[in-house]
CSV table of C-alpha atoms (C1' of nucleotides) in Angstrom, one decimal:
chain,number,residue,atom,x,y,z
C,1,UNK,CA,40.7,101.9,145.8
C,2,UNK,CA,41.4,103.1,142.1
C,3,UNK,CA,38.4,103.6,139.7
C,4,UNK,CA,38.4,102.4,135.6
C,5,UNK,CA,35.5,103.8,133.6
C,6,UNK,CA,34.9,102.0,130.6
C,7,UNK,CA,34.2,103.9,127.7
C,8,UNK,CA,30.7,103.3,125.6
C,9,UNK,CA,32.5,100.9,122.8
C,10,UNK,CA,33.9,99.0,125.0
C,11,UNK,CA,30.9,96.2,126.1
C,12,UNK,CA,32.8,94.7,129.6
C,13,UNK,CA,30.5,92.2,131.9
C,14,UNK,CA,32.9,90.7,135.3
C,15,UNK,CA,30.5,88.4,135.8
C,16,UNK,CA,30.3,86.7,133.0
C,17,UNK,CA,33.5,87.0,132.0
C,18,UNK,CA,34.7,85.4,135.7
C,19,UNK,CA,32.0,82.9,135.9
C,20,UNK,CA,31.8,81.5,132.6
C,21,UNK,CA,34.0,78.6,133.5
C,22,UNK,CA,37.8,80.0,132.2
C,23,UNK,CA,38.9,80.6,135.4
C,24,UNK,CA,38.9,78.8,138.6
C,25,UNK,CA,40.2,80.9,141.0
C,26,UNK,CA,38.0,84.0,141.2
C,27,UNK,CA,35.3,84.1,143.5
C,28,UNK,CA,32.4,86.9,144.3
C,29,UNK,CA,31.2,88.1,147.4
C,30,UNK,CA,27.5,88.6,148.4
C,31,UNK,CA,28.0,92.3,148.7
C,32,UNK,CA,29.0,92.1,145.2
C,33,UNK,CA,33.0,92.1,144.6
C,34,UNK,CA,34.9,89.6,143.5
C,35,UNK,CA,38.3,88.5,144.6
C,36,UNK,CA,41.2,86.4,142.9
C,37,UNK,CA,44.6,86.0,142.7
C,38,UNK,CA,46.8,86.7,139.8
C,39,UNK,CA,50.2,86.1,139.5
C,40,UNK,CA,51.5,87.3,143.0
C,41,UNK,CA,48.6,89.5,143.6
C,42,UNK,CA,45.7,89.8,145.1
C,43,UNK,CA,42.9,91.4,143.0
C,44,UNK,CA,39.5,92.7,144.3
C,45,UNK,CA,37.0,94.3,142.0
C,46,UNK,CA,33.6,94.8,141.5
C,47,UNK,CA,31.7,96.5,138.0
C,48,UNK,CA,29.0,98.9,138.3
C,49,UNK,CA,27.4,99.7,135.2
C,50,UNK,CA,30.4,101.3,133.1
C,51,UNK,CA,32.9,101.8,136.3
C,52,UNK,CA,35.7,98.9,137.6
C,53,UNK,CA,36.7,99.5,141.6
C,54,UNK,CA,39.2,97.9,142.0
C,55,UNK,CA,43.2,97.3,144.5
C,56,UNK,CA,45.6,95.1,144.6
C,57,UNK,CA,46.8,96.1,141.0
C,58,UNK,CA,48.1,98.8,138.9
C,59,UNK,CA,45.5,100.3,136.1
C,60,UNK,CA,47.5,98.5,133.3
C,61,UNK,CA,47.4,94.7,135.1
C,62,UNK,CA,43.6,95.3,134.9
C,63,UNK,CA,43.8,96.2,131.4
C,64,UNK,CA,45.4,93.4,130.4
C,65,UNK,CA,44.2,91.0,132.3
C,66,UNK,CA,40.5,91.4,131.5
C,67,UNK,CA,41.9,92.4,127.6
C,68,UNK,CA,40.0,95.4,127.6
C,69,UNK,CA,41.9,97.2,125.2
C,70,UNK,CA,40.8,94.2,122.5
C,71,UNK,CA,37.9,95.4,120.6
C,72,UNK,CA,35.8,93.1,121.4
C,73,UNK,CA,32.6,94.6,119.0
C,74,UNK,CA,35.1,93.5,115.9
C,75,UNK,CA,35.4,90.3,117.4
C,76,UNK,CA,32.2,89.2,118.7
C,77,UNK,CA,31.3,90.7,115.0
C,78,UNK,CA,33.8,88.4,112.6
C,79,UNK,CA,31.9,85.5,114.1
C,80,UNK,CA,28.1,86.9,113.7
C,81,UNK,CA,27.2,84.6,111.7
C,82,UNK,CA,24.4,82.4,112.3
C,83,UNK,CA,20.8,83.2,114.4
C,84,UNK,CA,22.1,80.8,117.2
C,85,UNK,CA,25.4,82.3,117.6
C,86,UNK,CA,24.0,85.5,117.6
C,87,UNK,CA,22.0,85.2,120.1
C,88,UNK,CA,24.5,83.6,122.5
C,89,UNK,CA,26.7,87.1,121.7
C,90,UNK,CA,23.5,88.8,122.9
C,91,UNK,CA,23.1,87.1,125.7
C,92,UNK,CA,26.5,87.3,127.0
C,93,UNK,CA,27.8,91.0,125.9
C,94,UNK,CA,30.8,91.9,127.6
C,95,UNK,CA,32.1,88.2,127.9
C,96,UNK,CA,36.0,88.3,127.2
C,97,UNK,CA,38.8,85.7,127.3
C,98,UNK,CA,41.2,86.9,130.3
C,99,UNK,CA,44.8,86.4,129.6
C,100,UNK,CA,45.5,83.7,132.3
C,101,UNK,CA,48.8,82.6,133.5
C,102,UNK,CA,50.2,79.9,131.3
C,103,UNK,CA,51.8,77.3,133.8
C,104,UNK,CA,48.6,77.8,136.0
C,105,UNK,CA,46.3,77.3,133.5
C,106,UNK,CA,48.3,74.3,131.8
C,107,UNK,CA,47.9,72.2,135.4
C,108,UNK,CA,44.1,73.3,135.7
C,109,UNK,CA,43.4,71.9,132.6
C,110,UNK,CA,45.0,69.0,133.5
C,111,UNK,CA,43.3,68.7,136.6
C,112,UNK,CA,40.3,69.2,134.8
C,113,UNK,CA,39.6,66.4,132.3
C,114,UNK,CA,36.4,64.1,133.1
C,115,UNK,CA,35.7,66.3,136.0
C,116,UNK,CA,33.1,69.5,136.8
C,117,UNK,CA,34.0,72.5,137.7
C,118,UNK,CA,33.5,72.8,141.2
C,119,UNK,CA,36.3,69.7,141.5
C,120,UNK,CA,38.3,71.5,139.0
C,121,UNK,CA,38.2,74.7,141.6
C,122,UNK,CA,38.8,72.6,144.6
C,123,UNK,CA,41.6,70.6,143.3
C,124,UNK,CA,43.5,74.4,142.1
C,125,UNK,CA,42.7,76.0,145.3
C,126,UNK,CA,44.0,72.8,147.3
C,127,UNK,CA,47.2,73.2,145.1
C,128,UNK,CA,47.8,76.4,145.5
C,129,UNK,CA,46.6,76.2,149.5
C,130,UNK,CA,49.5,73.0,150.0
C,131,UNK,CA,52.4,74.5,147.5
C,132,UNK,CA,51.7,78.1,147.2
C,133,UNK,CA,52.6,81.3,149.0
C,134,UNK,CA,50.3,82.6,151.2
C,135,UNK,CA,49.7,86.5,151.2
C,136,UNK,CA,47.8,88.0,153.4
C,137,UNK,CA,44.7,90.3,152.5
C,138,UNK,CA,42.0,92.1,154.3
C,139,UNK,CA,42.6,89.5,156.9
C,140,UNK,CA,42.6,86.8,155.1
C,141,UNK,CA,44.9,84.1,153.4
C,142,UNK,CA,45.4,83.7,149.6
C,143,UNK,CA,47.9,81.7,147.9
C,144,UNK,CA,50.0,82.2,145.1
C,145,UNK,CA,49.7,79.4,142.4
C,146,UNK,CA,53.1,77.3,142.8
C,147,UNK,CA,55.8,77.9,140.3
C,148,UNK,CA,57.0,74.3,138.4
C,149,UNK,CA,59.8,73.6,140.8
C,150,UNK,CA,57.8,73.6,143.9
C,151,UNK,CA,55.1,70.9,142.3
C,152,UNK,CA,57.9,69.0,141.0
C,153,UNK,CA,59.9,68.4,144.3
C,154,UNK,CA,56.4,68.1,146.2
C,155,UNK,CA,56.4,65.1,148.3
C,156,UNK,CA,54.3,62.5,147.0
C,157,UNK,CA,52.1,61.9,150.6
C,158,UNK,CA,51.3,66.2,150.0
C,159,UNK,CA,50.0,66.0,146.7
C,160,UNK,CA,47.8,63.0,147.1
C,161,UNK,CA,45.7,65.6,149.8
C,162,UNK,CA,45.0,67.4,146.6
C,163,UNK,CA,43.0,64.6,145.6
C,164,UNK,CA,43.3,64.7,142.0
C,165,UNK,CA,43.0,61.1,141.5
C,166,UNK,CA,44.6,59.9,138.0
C,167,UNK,CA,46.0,63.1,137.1
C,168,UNK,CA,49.0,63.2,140.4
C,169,UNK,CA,51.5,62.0,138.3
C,170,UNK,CA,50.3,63.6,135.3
C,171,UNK,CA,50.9,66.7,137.3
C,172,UNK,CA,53.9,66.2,138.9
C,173,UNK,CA,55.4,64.8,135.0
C,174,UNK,CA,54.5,67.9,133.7
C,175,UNK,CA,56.1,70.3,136.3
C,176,UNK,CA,59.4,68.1,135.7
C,177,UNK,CA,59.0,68.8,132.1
C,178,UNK,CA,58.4,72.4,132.2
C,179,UNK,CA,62.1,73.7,134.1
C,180,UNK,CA,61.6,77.3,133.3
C,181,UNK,CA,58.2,78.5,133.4
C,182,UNK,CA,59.1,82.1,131.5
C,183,UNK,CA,61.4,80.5,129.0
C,184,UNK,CA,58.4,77.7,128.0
C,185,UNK,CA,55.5,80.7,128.2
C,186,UNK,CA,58.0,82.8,125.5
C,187,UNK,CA,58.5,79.7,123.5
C,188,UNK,CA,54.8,78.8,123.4
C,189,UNK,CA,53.6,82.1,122.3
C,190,UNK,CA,56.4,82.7,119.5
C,191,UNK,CA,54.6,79.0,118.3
C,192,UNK,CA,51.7,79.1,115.5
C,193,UNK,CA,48.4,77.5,116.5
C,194,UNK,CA,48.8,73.8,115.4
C,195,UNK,CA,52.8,73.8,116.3
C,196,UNK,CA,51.9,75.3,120.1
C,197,UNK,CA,49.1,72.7,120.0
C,198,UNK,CA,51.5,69.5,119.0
C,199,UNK,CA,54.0,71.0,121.6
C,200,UNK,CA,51.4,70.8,124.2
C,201,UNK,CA,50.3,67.7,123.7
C,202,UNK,CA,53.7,66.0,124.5
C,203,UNK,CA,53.5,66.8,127.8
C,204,UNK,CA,51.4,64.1,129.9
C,205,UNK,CA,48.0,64.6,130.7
C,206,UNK,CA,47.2,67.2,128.0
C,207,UNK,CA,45.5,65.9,125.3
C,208,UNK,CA,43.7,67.6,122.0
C,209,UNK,CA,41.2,69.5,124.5
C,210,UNK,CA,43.3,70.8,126.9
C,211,UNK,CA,45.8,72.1,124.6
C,212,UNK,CA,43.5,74.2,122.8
C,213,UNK,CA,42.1,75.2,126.1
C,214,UNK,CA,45.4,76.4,127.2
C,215,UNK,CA,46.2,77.7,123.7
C,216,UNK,CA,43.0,79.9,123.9
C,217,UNK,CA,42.9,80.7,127.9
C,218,UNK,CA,47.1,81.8,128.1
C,219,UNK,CA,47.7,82.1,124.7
C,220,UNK,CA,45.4,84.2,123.0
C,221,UNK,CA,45.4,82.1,120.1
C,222,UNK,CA,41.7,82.5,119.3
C,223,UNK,CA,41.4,79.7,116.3
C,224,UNK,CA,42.0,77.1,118.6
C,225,UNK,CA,38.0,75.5,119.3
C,226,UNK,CA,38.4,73.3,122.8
C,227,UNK,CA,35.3,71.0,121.8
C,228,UNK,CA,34.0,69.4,125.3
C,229,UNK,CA,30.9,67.6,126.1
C,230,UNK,CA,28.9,70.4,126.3
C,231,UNK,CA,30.4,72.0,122.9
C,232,UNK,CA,29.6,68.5,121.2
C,233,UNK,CA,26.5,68.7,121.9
C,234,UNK,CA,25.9,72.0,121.2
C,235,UNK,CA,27.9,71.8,117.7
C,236,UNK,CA,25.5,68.0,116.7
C,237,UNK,CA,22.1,69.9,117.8
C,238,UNK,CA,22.8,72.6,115.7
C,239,UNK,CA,25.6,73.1,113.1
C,240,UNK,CA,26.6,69.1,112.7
C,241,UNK,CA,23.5,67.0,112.9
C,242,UNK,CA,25.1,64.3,111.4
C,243,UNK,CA,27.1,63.6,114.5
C,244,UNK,CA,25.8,60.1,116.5
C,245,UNK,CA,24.0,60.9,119.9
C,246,UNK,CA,26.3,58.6,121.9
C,247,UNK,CA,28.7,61.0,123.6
C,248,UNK,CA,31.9,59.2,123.0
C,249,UNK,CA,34.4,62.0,120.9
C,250,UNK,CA,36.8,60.4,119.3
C,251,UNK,CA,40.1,62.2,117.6
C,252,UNK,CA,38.6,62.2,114.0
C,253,UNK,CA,35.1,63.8,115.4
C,254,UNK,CA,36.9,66.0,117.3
C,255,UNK,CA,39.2,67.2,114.2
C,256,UNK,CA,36.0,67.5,112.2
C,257,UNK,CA,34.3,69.8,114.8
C,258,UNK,CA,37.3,72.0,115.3
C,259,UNK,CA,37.8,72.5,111.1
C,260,UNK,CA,33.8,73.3,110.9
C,261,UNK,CA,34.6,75.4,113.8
C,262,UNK,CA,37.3,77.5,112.3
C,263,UNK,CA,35.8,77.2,109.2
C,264,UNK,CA,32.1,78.5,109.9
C,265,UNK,CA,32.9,80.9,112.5
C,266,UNK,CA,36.3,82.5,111.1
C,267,UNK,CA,39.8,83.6,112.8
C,268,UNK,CA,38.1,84.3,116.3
C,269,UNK,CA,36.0,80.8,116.6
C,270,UNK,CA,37.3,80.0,120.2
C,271,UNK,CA,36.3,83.6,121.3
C,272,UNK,CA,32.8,81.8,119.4
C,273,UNK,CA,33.3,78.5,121.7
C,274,UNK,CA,33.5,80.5,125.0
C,275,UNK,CA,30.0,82.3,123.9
C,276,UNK,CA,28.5,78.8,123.0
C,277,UNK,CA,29.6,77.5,126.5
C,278,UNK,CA,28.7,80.1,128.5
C,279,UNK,CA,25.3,80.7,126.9
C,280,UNK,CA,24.8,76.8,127.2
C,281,UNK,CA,21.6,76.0,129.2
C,282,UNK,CA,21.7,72.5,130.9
U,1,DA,C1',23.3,51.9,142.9
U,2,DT,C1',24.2,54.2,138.5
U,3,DC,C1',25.5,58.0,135.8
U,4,DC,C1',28.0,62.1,134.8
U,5,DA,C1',31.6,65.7,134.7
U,6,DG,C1',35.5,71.6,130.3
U,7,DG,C1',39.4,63.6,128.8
U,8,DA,C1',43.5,61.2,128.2
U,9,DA,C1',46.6,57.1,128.7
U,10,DA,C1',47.1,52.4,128.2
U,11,DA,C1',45.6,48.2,126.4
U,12,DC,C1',43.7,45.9,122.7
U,13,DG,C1',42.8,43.8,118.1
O,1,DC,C1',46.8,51.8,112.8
O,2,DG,C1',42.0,53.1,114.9
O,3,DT,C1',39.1,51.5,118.8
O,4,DT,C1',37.9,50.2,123.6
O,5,DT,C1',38.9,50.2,128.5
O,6,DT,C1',40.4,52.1,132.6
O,7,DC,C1',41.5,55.7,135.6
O,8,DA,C1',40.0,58.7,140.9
O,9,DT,C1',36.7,61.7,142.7
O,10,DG,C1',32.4,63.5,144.4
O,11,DG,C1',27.7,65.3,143.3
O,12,DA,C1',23.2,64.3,141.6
DNA sequence: ATCCAGGAAAACG
DNA sequence: CGTTTTCATGGA
């Protein structure tokens, strides 16, 4: 058991920041600690007040993961802008964007369009329990999520238990497309925002929403603004009241909400967009 | 039953 | 070209 104490400047919450819908693979314990997997690793952790317990990883996995070395006071601060983003900041403090693994979070996302998140989770951990590496933990099984190869030679019959519908083949195109997983993650991050985001939105199954999910969750390109549902709503109630009520989001509405986006709330908006979601009430 | 959920592809004018 | 329809799944 190794012990991280955050430092006074450095506003952290786990619980926020692992159950405000970026991830889908984390879950906490009644007796308070949470456990995930990461990579090849399993990570157990828990927060009290200012001080991370934590195994599974080394001290600067955890740092990086959780990007706790970002300051997030300067960013939660370029985007301060308005009394109702303010007060999501307040109400979430310590929120950060993780730094996921890109070829996981790419297939989540596609597993995840016109779905909640409880399927989203089921369908990842289903993938990861039929294609993934098991490791064993306190006792228990975890899985490893699958590297490309092993979705793309998957047998048909195996991914159909996965049950996600539509978005099989959309899966299994995908891995086909993405050979080597390292040599497309370099490529993607070496790519600016709108390039990455045209680059990702060759690949089947990701459209305009999960790219900049992907861009923002893996990529840590913070001016990408996923607008979903929720965020269309919360964008025509109070910054676009122009927007129609009927919640059909076409490409031009969606364009328009990302530009006032980056426009109102600055270089950081989809650091913004996480603190609108999560502070969303139902 | 009907509608909805961190949408996107395909079909249609 | 922009717009509408369809898609599979399960919970409310």
């Amino acid at each position: 058991m190794a012990l991280l104490q955050l430092q006074k400047d450095q506003p952290f919450s786990l619980d926020l920041t692992l159950s405000c819908g970026q991830v889908f693979r984390w879950d906490k314990n009644p007796d308070g600690w949470w456990y995930g997997v990461v990579g090849n690793h399993v990570i157990k952790i828990r927060q009290d007040g200012a001080a991370l317990s934590y195994e599974g990883v080394p001290e600067r996995f955890i740092r990086h993961y959780f990007s706790l070395d970002t300051d997030l006071n300067a960013i939660t601060a370029s985007f301060d802008c308005d009394p109702y983003i303010h007060s999501a900041i307040v109400q979430c403090r310590g929120l950060r964007l993780v730094r996921q693994p890109a070829w996981e979070c790419l297939v989540s996302y596609i597993c995840a369009t016109n779905s909640n998140i409880p399927m989203i989770r089921r369908r990842i951990a289903t993938i990861a329990q039929k294609f993934g590496t098991a490791i064993e933990f306190e006792g228990k099984h975890f899985y490893t999520f699958p590297d490309p190869s092993s979705l793309g030679d998957s047998c048909p019959a195996t991914l159909s238990e996965c049950k996600l519908g539509y978005r099989s083949p959309y899966v299994l195109g995908t891995a086909c497309d993405i050979p080597d997983e390292k040599k497309w993650q370099q490529t993607m991050v070496s790519l600016p925002y709108e390039q990455a985001r045209r680059e990702l939105m060759k690949l089947k199954g990701v459209g305009p929403k999960a790219a900049d999910c992907i861009i923002l969750f893996a990529f840590q390109k913070y001016e990408a603004f996923p607008v979903d549902v929720w965020i269309r709503r919360i964008m025509r109630e109070h910054y676009l009241k122009t927007l129609s009520e009927d919640s059909a989001l076409t490409g031009w509405e969606y364009d328009a909400i990302r530009r006032f986006a980056r426009q109102h709330f600055g270089e950081h908006c989809g650091y913004a967009q996480e603190y609108l979601y999560a502070a969303r009430e139902g």
